């Protein structure tokens, strides 16, 4: 009896998991991710915007943006490290504009977001005024509805 019960529970959990996975809309998630990230870059960004963005990430998120971050290893404090870095730069832009160009999804576990951005502001370390515009490609690996790995490429 116990074996049958465990088998039925396993089947039901598997079906519930599959149903939950099938409800995941990767394109909608990619758009939500993009909007949440953009909100962290605006001149009036607040700590709540960072927390909203971070809510989309796994705790052990790995992030890579060559040449700035060359290691995409996932560490238990990945999200905490991102919070620290993003908070340091919070409000450093006096202008920020981003335009979503493309979203490509690869099932439920992968997506690519290409966007153009223009920004200017004072660097918190040097105090120097900087402005730039570029296009970026962000590749996300998603697990259980949250981002596990972020890879950022300059594509211009």
PDB file of C-alpha atoms in Angstrom:
ATOM      1  CA  UNK A   1       0.000   0.000   0.000  1.00  0.00           C
ATOM      2  CA  UNK A   2       2.765   2.468   0.852  1.00  0.00           C
ATOM      3  CA  UNK A   3       4.472   1.877  -2.501  1.00  0.00           C
ATOM      4  CA  UNK A   4       1.251   2.564  -4.380  1.00  0.00           C
ATOM      5  CA  UNK A   5       0.599   5.694  -2.318  1.00  0.00           C
ATOM      6  CA  UNK A   6       4.112   6.987  -2.967  1.00  0.00           C
ATOM      7  CA  UNK A   7       3.758   6.227  -6.664  1.00  0.00           C
ATOM      8  CA  UNK A   8       0.445   8.141  -6.867  1.00  0.00           C
ATOM      9  CA  UNK A   9       1.915  11.089  -4.954  1.00  0.00           C
ATOM     10  CA  UNK A  10       4.931  11.118  -7.279  1.00  0.00           C
ATOM     11  CA  UNK A  11       2.674  11.104 -10.355  1.00  0.00           C
ATOM     12  CA  UNK A  12       0.501  13.897  -8.945  1.00  0.00           C
ATOM     13  CA  UNK A  13       3.541  16.010  -8.036  1.00  0.00           C
ATOM     14  CA  UNK A  14       4.985  15.448 -11.481  1.00  0.00           C
ATOM     15  CA  UNK A  15       1.700  16.475 -13.116  1.00  0.00           C
ATOM     16  CA  UNK A  16       1.448  19.558 -10.891  1.00  0.00           C
ATOM     17  CA  UNK A  17       5.033  20.464 -11.712  1.00  0.00           C
ATOM     18  CA  UNK A  18       4.411  19.997 -15.445  1.00  0.00           C
ATOM     19  CA  UNK A  19       1.264  22.106 -15.260  1.00  0.00           C
ATOM     20  CA  UNK A  20       3.126  24.848 -13.425  1.00  0.00           C
ATOM     21  CA  UNK A  21       5.947  24.737 -15.986  1.00  0.00           C
ATOM     22  CA  UNK A  22       3.505  24.852 -18.888  1.00  0.00           C
ATOM     23  CA  UNK A  23       1.910  27.968 -17.366  1.00  0.00           C
ATOM     24  CA  UNK A  24       5.267  29.765 -17.454  1.00  0.00           C
ATOM     25  CA  UNK A  25       5.265  32.334 -20.260  1.00  0.00           C
ATOM     26  CA  UNK A  26       8.931  32.902 -21.178  1.00  0.00           C
ATOM     27  CA  UNK A  27       8.253  35.896 -23.417  1.00  0.00           C
ATOM     28  CA  UNK A  28       6.167  37.588 -20.725  1.00  0.00           C
ATOM     29  CA  UNK A  29       8.892  36.854 -18.175  1.00  0.00           C
ATOM     30  CA  UNK A  30      11.584  38.325 -20.475  1.00  0.00           C
ATOM     31  CA  UNK A  31       9.565  41.518 -20.861  1.00  0.00           C
ATOM     32  CA  UNK A  32       8.986  41.705 -17.100  1.00  0.00           C
ATOM     33  CA  UNK A  33      12.713  41.179 -16.508  1.00  0.00           C
ATOM     34  CA  UNK A  34      13.597  43.954 -18.965  1.00  0.00           C
ATOM     35  CA  UNK A  35      11.144  46.436 -17.439  1.00  0.00           C
ATOM     36  CA  UNK A  36      12.322  45.623 -13.903  1.00  0.00           C
ATOM     37  CA  UNK A  37      15.963  46.101 -14.903  1.00  0.00           C
ATOM     38  CA  UNK A  38      15.290  49.404 -16.682  1.00  0.00           C
ATOM     39  CA  UNK A  39      13.543  50.713 -13.558  1.00  0.00           C
ATOM     40  CA  UNK A  40      16.797  50.203 -11.605  1.00  0.00           C
ATOM     41  CA  UNK A  41      18.739  52.401 -14.041  1.00  0.00           C
ATOM     42  CA  UNK A  42      16.560  55.512 -14.163  1.00  0.00           C
ATOM     43  CA  UNK A  43      17.630  58.697 -12.364  1.00  0.00           C
ATOM     44  CA  UNK A  44      14.765  58.320  -9.873  1.00  0.00           C
ATOM     45  CA  UNK A  45      15.371  54.615  -9.162  1.00  0.00           C
ATOM     46  CA  UNK A  46      14.806  53.541  -5.575  1.00  0.00           C
ATOM     47  CA  UNK A  47      15.918  50.576  -3.470  1.00  0.00           C
ATOM     48  CA  UNK A  48      12.437  49.082  -4.017  1.00  0.00           C
ATOM     49  CA  UNK A  49      13.159  48.969  -7.762  1.00  0.00           C
ATOM     50  CA  UNK A  50      16.280  46.936  -7.081  1.00  0.00           C
ATOM     51  CA  UNK A  51      14.322  44.570  -4.833  1.00  0.00           C
ATOM     52  CA  UNK A  52      11.652  44.156  -7.518  1.00  0.00           C
ATOM     53  CA  UNK A  53      14.353  43.256 -10.048  1.00  0.00           C
ATOM     54  CA  UNK A  54      16.113  40.908  -7.607  1.00  0.00           C
ATOM     55  CA  UNK A  55      12.828  39.096  -6.926  1.00  0.00           C
ATOM     56  CA  UNK A  56      13.176  37.628 -10.430  1.00  0.00           C
ATOM     57  CA  UNK A  57      16.558  36.057  -9.605  1.00  0.00           C
ATOM     58  CA  UNK A  58      17.596  32.903  -7.771  1.00  0.00           C
ATOM     59  CA  UNK A  59      19.578  33.469  -4.564  1.00  0.00           C
ATOM     60  CA  UNK A  60      22.667  31.889  -6.114  1.00  0.00           C
ATOM     61  CA  UNK A  61      22.416  33.773  -9.417  1.00  0.00           C
ATOM     62  CA  UNK A  62      25.535  33.924 -11.552  1.00  0.00           C
ATOM     63  CA  UNK A  63      26.239  36.950 -13.700  1.00  0.00           C
ATOM     64  CA  UNK A  64      28.782  37.647 -16.411  1.00  0.00           C
ATOM     65  CA  UNK A  65      29.410  40.854 -18.373  1.00  0.00           C
ATOM     66  CA  UNK A  66      32.732  40.702 -20.160  1.00  0.00           C
ATOM     67  CA  UNK A  67      35.058  42.525 -19.684  1.00  0.00           C
ATOM     68  CA  UNK A  68      33.694  43.657 -16.309  1.00  0.00           C
ATOM     69  CA  UNK A  69      32.659  40.288 -14.889  1.00  0.00           C
ATOM     70  CA  UNK A  70      34.491  37.337 -16.386  1.00  0.00           C
ATOM     71  CA  UNK A  71      33.165  34.650 -14.037  1.00  0.00           C
ATOM     72  CA  UNK A  72      29.558  33.459 -14.254  1.00  0.00           C
ATOM     73  CA  UNK A  73      29.889  31.022 -11.341  1.00  0.00           C
ATOM     74  CA  UNK A  74      26.860  30.647  -9.163  1.00  0.00           C
ATOM     75  CA  UNK A  75      27.536  31.324  -5.515  1.00  0.00           C
ATOM     76  CA  UNK A  76      25.167  31.145  -2.546  1.00  0.00           C
ATOM     77  CA  UNK A  77      25.404  34.937  -2.092  1.00  0.00           C
ATOM     78  CA  UNK A  78      24.943  35.794  -5.791  1.00  0.00           C
ATOM     79  CA  UNK A  79      21.799  37.849  -5.275  1.00  0.00           C
ATOM     80  CA  UNK A  80      23.267  39.621  -2.238  1.00  0.00           C
ATOM     81  CA  UNK A  81      26.339  40.565  -4.273  1.00  0.00           C
ATOM     82  CA  UNK A  82      24.146  41.958  -7.047  1.00  0.00           C
ATOM     83  CA  UNK A  83      22.141  43.949  -4.494  1.00  0.00           C
ATOM     84  CA  UNK A  84      25.359  45.463  -3.123  1.00  0.00           C
ATOM     85  CA  UNK A  85      26.666  46.403  -6.571  1.00  0.00           C
ATOM     86  CA  UNK A  86      23.360  47.783  -7.819  1.00  0.00           C
ATOM     87  CA  UNK A  87      22.830  49.803  -4.647  1.00  0.00           C
ATOM     88  CA  UNK A  88      26.292  51.328  -5.036  1.00  0.00           C
ATOM     89  CA  UNK A  89      25.388  52.632  -8.503  1.00  0.00           C
ATOM     90  CA  UNK A  90      21.764  53.495  -7.641  1.00  0.00           C
ATOM     91  CA  UNK A  91      20.877  56.985  -8.827  1.00  0.00           C
ATOM     92  CA  UNK A  92      24.177  57.594 -10.599  1.00  0.00           C
ATOM     93  CA  UNK A  93      22.420  58.246 -13.933  1.00  0.00           C
ATOM     94  CA  UNK A  94      21.006  61.660 -14.671  1.00  0.00           C
ATOM     95  CA  UNK A  95      19.564  60.279 -17.918  1.00  0.00           C
ATOM     96  CA  UNK A  96      18.633  56.760 -18.930  1.00  0.00           C
ATOM     97  CA  UNK A  97      16.622  55.472 -21.853  1.00  0.00           C
ATOM     98  CA  UNK A  98      16.287  51.890 -23.084  1.00  0.00           C
ATOM     99  CA  UNK A  99      14.446  50.410 -26.025  1.00  0.00           C
ATOM    100  CA  UNK A 100      13.612  46.735 -26.228  1.00  0.00           C
ATOM    101  CA  UNK A 101      14.594  45.474 -29.695  1.00  0.00           C
ATOM    102  CA  UNK A 102      14.145  41.684 -29.593  1.00  0.00           C
ATOM    103  CA  UNK A 103      13.084  38.872 -27.314  1.00  0.00           C
ATOM    104  CA  UNK A 104      13.867  35.295 -28.303  1.00  0.00           C
ATOM    105  CA  UNK A 105      12.844  32.420 -26.072  1.00  0.00           C
ATOM    106  CA  UNK A 106      14.238  28.901 -25.979  1.00  0.00           C
ATOM    107  CA  UNK A 107      11.550  26.872 -24.280  1.00  0.00           C
ATOM    108  CA  UNK A 108      10.954  27.687 -20.628  1.00  0.00           C
ATOM    109  CA  UNK A 109      14.588  27.771 -19.585  1.00  0.00           C
ATOM    110  CA  UNK A 110      16.309  30.243 -21.857  1.00  0.00           C
ATOM    111  CA  UNK A 111      15.752  33.623 -23.370  1.00  0.00           C
ATOM    112  CA  UNK A 112      17.688  36.370 -25.071  1.00  0.00           C
ATOM    113  CA  UNK A 113      16.867  40.061 -24.776  1.00  0.00           C
ATOM    114  CA  UNK A 114      18.449  42.601 -27.109  1.00  0.00           C
ATOM    115  CA  UNK A 115      18.051  46.273 -26.308  1.00  0.00           C
ATOM    116  CA  UNK A 116      19.530  49.671 -27.028  1.00  0.00           C
ATOM    117  CA  UNK A 117      20.360  52.045 -24.209  1.00  0.00           C
ATOM    118  CA  UNK A 118      21.521  55.606 -23.736  1.00  0.00           C
ATOM    119  CA  UNK A 119      22.786  56.799 -20.381  1.00  0.00           C
ATOM    120  CA  UNK A 120      24.721  59.538 -18.728  1.00  0.00           C
ATOM    121  CA  UNK A 121      25.713  60.400 -15.196  1.00  0.00           C
ATOM    122  CA  UNK A 122      28.474  60.669 -12.651  1.00  0.00           C
ATOM    123  CA  UNK A 123      30.537  57.608 -11.810  1.00  0.00           C
ATOM    124  CA  UNK A 124      30.399  57.010  -8.029  1.00  0.00           C
ATOM    125  CA  UNK A 125      34.130  56.142  -7.818  1.00  0.00           C
ATOM    126  CA  UNK A 126      35.733  58.822  -9.944  1.00  0.00           C
ATOM    127  CA  UNK A 127      33.021  61.465  -9.898  1.00  0.00           C
ATOM    128  CA  UNK A 128      33.607  61.885 -13.632  1.00  0.00           C
ATOM    129  CA  UNK A 129      30.709  62.588 -15.929  1.00  0.00           C
ATOM    130  CA  UNK A 130      30.187  59.846 -18.492  1.00  0.00           C
ATOM    131  CA  UNK A 131      27.712  59.251 -21.288  1.00  0.00           C
ATOM    132  CA  UNK A 132      27.293  56.259 -23.533  1.00  0.00           C
ATOM    133  CA  UNK A 133      24.946  54.498 -25.898  1.00  0.00           C
ATOM    134  CA  UNK A 134      25.144  50.884 -26.960  1.00  0.00           C
ATOM    135  CA  UNK A 135      23.258  47.715 -27.685  1.00  0.00           C
ATOM    136  CA  UNK A 136      23.327  44.774 -25.325  1.00  0.00           C
ATOM    137  CA  UNK A 137      22.289  41.162 -25.607  1.00  0.00           C
ATOM    138  CA  UNK A 138      21.263  39.597 -22.303  1.00  0.00           C
ATOM    139  CA  UNK A 139      20.993  35.814 -22.224  1.00  0.00           C
ATOM    140  CA  UNK A 140      19.082  34.393 -19.273  1.00  0.00           C
ATOM    141  CA  UNK A 141      19.030  30.840 -17.987  1.00  0.00           C
ATOM    142  CA  UNK A 142      15.851  30.251 -16.014  1.00  0.00           C
ATOM    143  CA  UNK A 143      15.105  27.596 -13.402  1.00  0.00           C
ATOM    144  CA  UNK A 144      11.806  27.208 -11.586  1.00  0.00           C
ATOM    145  CA  UNK A 145      10.618  30.561 -12.931  1.00  0.00           C
ATOM    146  CA  UNK A 146      13.662  32.540 -11.739  1.00  0.00           C
ATOM    147  CA  UNK A 147      16.904  33.610 -13.373  1.00  0.00           C
ATOM    148  CA  UNK A 148      19.853  31.395 -12.464  1.00  0.00           C
ATOM    149  CA  UNK A 149      22.493  32.802 -14.838  1.00  0.00           C
ATOM    150  CA  UNK A 150      22.783  36.147 -16.641  1.00  0.00           C
ATOM    151  CA  UNK A 151      25.235  36.697 -19.488  1.00  0.00           C
ATOM    152  CA  UNK A 152      25.567  40.182 -20.981  1.00  0.00           C
ATOM    153  CA  UNK A 153      27.211  40.879 -24.325  1.00  0.00           C
ATOM    154  CA  UNK A 154      27.922  44.205 -26.026  1.00  0.00           C
ATOM    155  CA  UNK A 155      26.673  43.717 -29.587  1.00  0.00           C
ATOM    156  CA  UNK A 156      27.607  46.983 -31.199  1.00  0.00           C
TER     157      UNK A 156
END
